[in-house]
C-alpha cells in the first residue's frame, strides 16, 4: 500500500547449524526489503534494498520468480557481498515486463554498465530479449506491453552499435537442477550470448551464485 512501508523477511527461519550465508549479516539490524519510493510508476520494482552512500554502488537486479527461498537468497547475497567487498544495492522485479520497463528507462550508449542481472530459467529468454532490444533498438522479440516506455536515446548520438546498456553481466540461477539445467547451459552459451553480447553463467546453488557475483564485482 502506498505510504506504508513493509518488511519482507526471509521465507524460512535461520537454521541453528552454520551456513555461510548468515555469517556476514548484521546481527543487530534485521535485513529488509522495502517497496520502491517510486511505487506508482510503471518502471517501479517490487522490492528494493538500497545501498548506503551516494548511489554509485553496483546493482544486483533479481528477476527469478518466487521460488521457495528467493527472498532469503536475495537478502543473504546482498549482505554477503556488501560485507565482503563494497556497497551494493539490490532490486527485485516480480516479472520480466517490469524488468524491461526499467531497462528501457536506463541510459544507453556511452555508459558504464554496473548491474548484474540474476534470472531464473523461465525468465532468462524474456530478459535476454529485453537486453537485445536495449542494445540494438530491435523490439520485435518483446511481448506487447502498453506500459513499456520508449527506449531512451543513445548518448551521445552516433555511439557504437550495438549500444552499451546498464547491464554488466547476466546469471541464470537454477536452484533446483533438473533436465532443464542442460537446456539452460546450452541456451546460455549459444542464443543467450548472441542476444545479449554478454558472457552468461549458470549456477545451481547459493555458493556458486555468490562466487559468480563476487567474481564479476572483483
mmCIF file of C-alpha atoms in Angstrom, residues 35-216:
data_model
loop_
_atom_site.group_PDB
_atom_site.id
_atom_site.type_symbol
_atom_site.label_atom_id
_atom_site.label_comp_id
_atom_site.label_asym_id
_atom_site.label_seq_id
_atom_site.Cartn_x
_atom_site.Cartn_y
_atom_site.Cartn_z
ATOM 1 C CA UNK A 35 8.812 -1.054 -1.690
ATOM 2 C CA UNK A 36 10.385 1.398 -4.093
ATOM 3 C CA UNK A 37 9.535 5.046 -3.323
ATOM 4 C CA UNK A 38 8.502 5.195 -6.995
ATOM 5 C CA UNK A 39 5.888 2.504 -6.485
ATOM 6 C CA UNK A 40 3.262 4.299 -8.553
ATOM 7 C CA UNK A 41 5.436 4.422 -11.687
ATOM 8 C CA UNK A 42 5.340 1.725 -14.345
ATOM 9 C CA UNK A 43 9.098 1.178 -14.089
ATOM 10 C CA UNK A 44 8.960 0.506 -10.340
ATOM 11 C CA UNK A 45 10.432 -2.728 -8.991
ATOM 12 C CA UNK A 46 8.640 -4.911 -6.497
ATOM 13 C CA UNK A 47 11.176 -4.530 -3.666
ATOM 14 C CA UNK A 48 14.439 -2.642 -3.107
ATOM 15 C CA UNK A 49 17.261 -2.950 -0.605
ATOM 16 C CA UNK A 50 19.296 0.218 -1.188
ATOM 17 C CA UNK A 51 22.991 0.651 -0.568
ATOM 18 C CA UNK A 52 24.412 3.305 1.737
ATOM 19 C CA UNK A 53 26.360 6.144 0.172
ATOM 20 C CA UNK A 54 25.987 8.351 -2.867
ATOM 21 C CA UNK A 55 24.096 5.993 -5.164
ATOM 22 C CA UNK A 56 27.147 4.925 -7.192
ATOM 23 C CA UNK A 57 27.138 1.337 -5.876
ATOM 24 C CA UNK A 58 26.934 -1.702 -8.104
ATOM 25 C CA UNK A 59 23.441 -3.111 -8.551
ATOM 26 C CA UNK A 60 22.134 -6.647 -8.201
ATOM 27 C CA UNK A 61 18.951 -6.982 -10.235
ATOM 28 C CA UNK A 62 16.848 -10.062 -9.457
ATOM 29 C CA UNK A 63 14.156 -11.399 -11.760
ATOM 30 C CA UNK A 64 13.908 -15.006 -10.600
ATOM 31 C CA UNK A 65 10.277 -15.571 -9.800
ATOM 32 C CA UNK A 66 9.089 -16.537 -6.338
ATOM 33 C CA UNK A 67 10.881 -19.851 -5.763
ATOM 34 C CA UNK A 68 10.822 -21.187 -2.213
ATOM 35 C CA UNK A 69 13.972 -19.468 -0.934
ATOM 36 C CA UNK A 70 14.038 -16.434 -3.250
ATOM 37 C CA UNK A 71 13.678 -13.804 -0.511
ATOM 38 C CA UNK A 72 16.282 -15.473 1.701
ATOM 39 C CA UNK A 73 18.782 -15.828 -1.150
ATOM 40 C CA UNK A 74 18.402 -12.151 -2.069
ATOM 41 C CA UNK A 75 18.928 -10.987 1.492
ATOM 42 C CA UNK A 76 21.969 -13.121 2.199
ATOM 43 C CA UNK A 77 23.624 -12.354 -1.127
ATOM 44 C CA UNK A 78 23.074 -8.632 -0.616
ATOM 45 C CA UNK A 79 24.686 -8.536 2.817
ATOM 46 C CA UNK A 80 27.392 -11.074 1.981
ATOM 47 C CA UNK A 81 28.616 -9.031 -0.984
ATOM 48 C CA UNK A 82 28.278 -5.753 0.880
ATOM 49 C CA UNK A 83 30.214 -7.019 3.884
ATOM 50 C CA UNK A 84 32.986 -8.668 1.852
ATOM 51 C CA UNK A 85 33.532 -6.230 -0.972
ATOM 52 C CA UNK A 86 31.692 -2.965 -1.466
ATOM 53 C CA UNK A 87 28.317 -1.252 -1.119
ATOM 54 C CA UNK A 88 25.718 -2.834 -3.354
ATOM 55 C CA UNK A 89 22.048 -2.167 -3.985
ATOM 56 C CA UNK A 90 19.583 -4.965 -4.672
ATOM 57 C CA UNK A 91 16.352 -4.677 -6.625
ATOM 58 C CA UNK A 92 13.791 -7.430 -7.195
ATOM 59 C CA UNK A 93 11.368 -7.362 -10.122
ATOM 60 C CA UNK A 94 8.392 -9.681 -9.819
ATOM 61 C CA UNK A 95 8.079 -10.183 -13.587
ATOM 62 C CA UNK A 96 10.068 -9.724 -16.783
ATOM 63 C CA UNK A 97 7.828 -6.929 -18.057
ATOM 64 C CA UNK A 98 8.752 -4.804 -15.030
ATOM 65 C CA UNK A 99 12.441 -5.501 -15.672
ATOM 66 C CA UNK A 100 12.062 -4.493 -19.322
ATOM 67 C CA UNK A 101 10.355 -1.224 -18.385
ATOM 68 C CA UNK A 102 13.195 -0.441 -16.004
ATOM 69 C CA UNK A 103 15.872 -1.273 -18.594
ATOM 70 C CA UNK A 104 14.204 0.851 -21.276
ATOM 71 C CA UNK A 105 14.354 3.857 -18.939
ATOM 72 C CA UNK A 106 18.117 3.488 -18.349
ATOM 73 C CA UNK A 107 20.802 5.373 -20.324
ATOM 74 C CA UNK A 108 22.267 3.710 -23.425
ATOM 75 C CA UNK A 109 25.433 4.350 -25.395
ATOM 76 C CA UNK A 110 28.493 5.699 -23.597
ATOM 77 C CA UNK A 111 27.558 4.274 -20.210
ATOM 78 C CA UNK A 112 29.462 2.199 -17.688
ATOM 79 C CA UNK A 113 27.425 -0.969 -17.045
ATOM 80 C CA UNK A 114 27.002 -1.511 -13.302
ATOM 81 C CA UNK A 115 24.143 -4.018 -12.994
ATOM 82 C CA UNK A 116 24.397 -7.781 -12.570
ATOM 83 C CA UNK A 117 21.101 -9.368 -13.591
ATOM 84 C CA UNK A 118 20.169 -12.635 -11.860
ATOM 85 C CA UNK A 119 17.349 -14.519 -13.551
ATOM 86 C CA UNK A 120 15.576 -17.845 -13.252
ATOM 87 C CA UNK A 121 15.453 -20.226 -16.199
ATOM 88 C CA UNK A 122 11.856 -19.255 -17.019
ATOM 89 C CA UNK A 123 12.815 -15.567 -17.049
ATOM 90 C CA UNK A 124 16.092 -15.952 -18.968
ATOM 91 C CA UNK A 125 14.773 -15.640 -22.520
ATOM 92 C CA UNK A 126 12.451 -12.636 -21.960
ATOM 93 C CA UNK A 127 15.228 -10.819 -20.070
ATOM 94 C CA UNK A 128 17.715 -11.585 -22.851
ATOM 95 C CA UNK A 129 15.208 -10.250 -25.393
ATOM 96 C CA UNK A 130 14.951 -7.021 -23.380
ATOM 97 C CA UNK A 131 18.741 -6.626 -23.263
ATOM 98 C CA UNK A 132 18.913 -7.314 -27.011
ATOM 99 C CA UNK A 133 16.313 -4.599 -27.630
ATOM 100 C CA UNK A 134 18.216 -2.097 -25.474
ATOM 101 C CA UNK A 135 21.455 -2.865 -27.337
ATOM 102 C CA UNK A 136 20.083 -2.811 -30.872
ATOM 103 C CA UNK A 137 16.777 -0.907 -30.825
ATOM 104 C CA UNK A 138 15.036 -4.007 -32.244
ATOM 105 C CA UNK A 139 11.926 -4.648 -30.138
ATOM 106 C CA UNK A 140 10.441 -7.351 -32.390
ATOM 107 C CA UNK A 141 11.190 -10.141 -29.881
ATOM 108 C CA UNK A 142 9.379 -8.446 -26.997
ATOM 109 C CA UNK A 143 5.884 -9.168 -25.778
ATOM 110 C CA UNK A 144 3.293 -6.460 -26.314
ATOM 111 C CA UNK A 145 3.231 -4.109 -23.305
ATOM 112 C CA UNK A 146 1.296 -0.826 -23.333
ATOM 113 C CA UNK A 147 3.072 0.305 -20.145
ATOM 114 C CA UNK A 148 6.583 -0.121 -21.543
ATOM 115 C CA UNK A 149 8.260 3.261 -22.194
ATOM 116 C CA UNK A 150 10.099 4.127 -25.368
ATOM 117 C CA UNK A 151 13.777 3.258 -25.390
ATOM 118 C CA UNK A 152 15.986 6.051 -24.134
ATOM 119 C CA UNK A 153 18.043 7.742 -26.830
ATOM 120 C CA UNK A 154 21.615 6.569 -27.345
ATOM 121 C CA UNK A 155 24.027 9.101 -25.883
ATOM 122 C CA UNK A 156 25.975 10.608 -27.443
ATOM 123 C CA UNK A 157 24.205 10.309 -30.808
ATOM 124 C CA UNK A 158 26.152 8.139 -33.212
ATOM 125 C CA UNK A 159 27.702 5.987 -30.471
ATOM 126 C CA UNK A 160 28.868 2.499 -31.337
ATOM 127 C CA UNK A 161 26.244 -0.030 -32.386
ATOM 128 C CA UNK A 162 25.154 -2.111 -30.601
ATOM 129 C CA UNK A 163 24.873 0.292 -27.700
ATOM 130 C CA UNK A 164 26.165 -0.333 -24.193
ATOM 131 C CA UNK A 165 23.432 -0.726 -21.576
ATOM 132 C CA UNK A 166 23.136 -0.690 -17.793
ATOM 133 C CA UNK A 167 23.689 -4.480 -17.695
ATOM 134 C CA UNK A 168 27.236 -5.666 -16.978
ATOM 135 C CA UNK A 169 26.561 -9.394 -16.604
ATOM 136 C CA UNK A 170 23.760 -11.950 -16.536
ATOM 137 C CA UNK A 171 23.485 -15.062 -14.362
ATOM 138 C CA UNK A 172 20.884 -17.781 -14.847
ATOM 139 C CA UNK A 173 20.198 -19.201 -11.377
ATOM 140 C CA UNK A 174 18.569 -22.653 -11.318
ATOM 141 C CA UNK A 175 18.246 -23.523 -7.590
ATOM 142 C CA UNK A 176 16.636 -26.895 -8.279
ATOM 143 C CA UNK A 177 18.653 -28.571 -11.084
ATOM 144 C CA UNK A 178 16.615 -30.741 -13.417
ATOM 145 C CA UNK A 179 16.540 -31.732 -17.048
ATOM 146 C CA UNK A 180 16.150 -28.025 -17.771
ATOM 147 C CA UNK A 181 19.683 -27.480 -16.494
ATOM 148 C CA UNK A 182 21.175 -28.860 -19.694
ATOM 149 C CA UNK A 183 18.918 -26.620 -21.762
ATOM 150 C CA UNK A 184 19.931 -23.618 -19.644
ATOM 151 C CA UNK A 185 23.634 -24.281 -20.260
ATOM 152 C CA UNK A 186 23.108 -24.750 -23.986
ATOM 153 C CA UNK A 187 20.934 -21.656 -24.304
ATOM 154 C CA UNK A 188 23.333 -19.501 -22.264
ATOM 155 C CA UNK A 189 26.348 -20.424 -24.413
ATOM 156 C CA UNK A 190 24.522 -20.034 -27.727
ATOM 157 C CA UNK A 191 21.380 -17.893 -28.023
ATOM 158 C CA UNK A 192 21.973 -16.076 -24.741
ATOM 159 C CA UNK A 193 25.410 -14.822 -25.742
ATOM 160 C CA UNK A 194 24.219 -13.881 -29.233
ATOM 161 C CA UNK A 195 21.253 -11.872 -27.939
ATOM 162 C CA UNK A 196 22.891 -10.072 -25.033
ATOM 163 C CA UNK A 197 26.536 -9.781 -26.049
ATOM 164 C CA UNK A 198 27.355 -10.917 -22.501
ATOM 165 C CA UNK A 199 29.081 -13.941 -21.061
ATOM 166 C CA UNK A 200 26.235 -15.702 -19.234
ATOM 167 C CA UNK A 201 26.893 -18.008 -16.283
ATOM 168 C CA UNK A 202 24.552 -20.707 -14.977
ATOM 169 C CA UNK A 203 24.503 -21.509 -11.244
ATOM 170 C CA UNK A 204 22.705 -24.267 -9.319
ATOM 171 C CA UNK A 205 23.180 -23.299 -5.665
ATOM 172 C CA UNK A 206 23.769 -20.277 -3.475
ATOM 173 C CA UNK A 207 27.518 -20.795 -3.085
ATOM 174 C CA UNK A 208 28.038 -20.893 -6.849
ATOM 175 C CA UNK A 209 25.825 -17.819 -7.256
ATOM 176 C CA UNK A 210 27.777 -15.922 -4.608
ATOM 177 C CA UNK A 211 31.099 -16.828 -6.261
ATOM 178 C CA UNK A 212 29.815 -15.751 -9.653
ATOM 179 C CA UNK A 213 28.622 -12.371 -8.385
ATOM 180 C CA UNK A 214 31.806 -11.628 -6.440
ATOM 181 C CA UNK A 215 33.843 -12.661 -9.473
ATOM 182 C CA UNK A 216 32.094 -10.074 -11.621
#
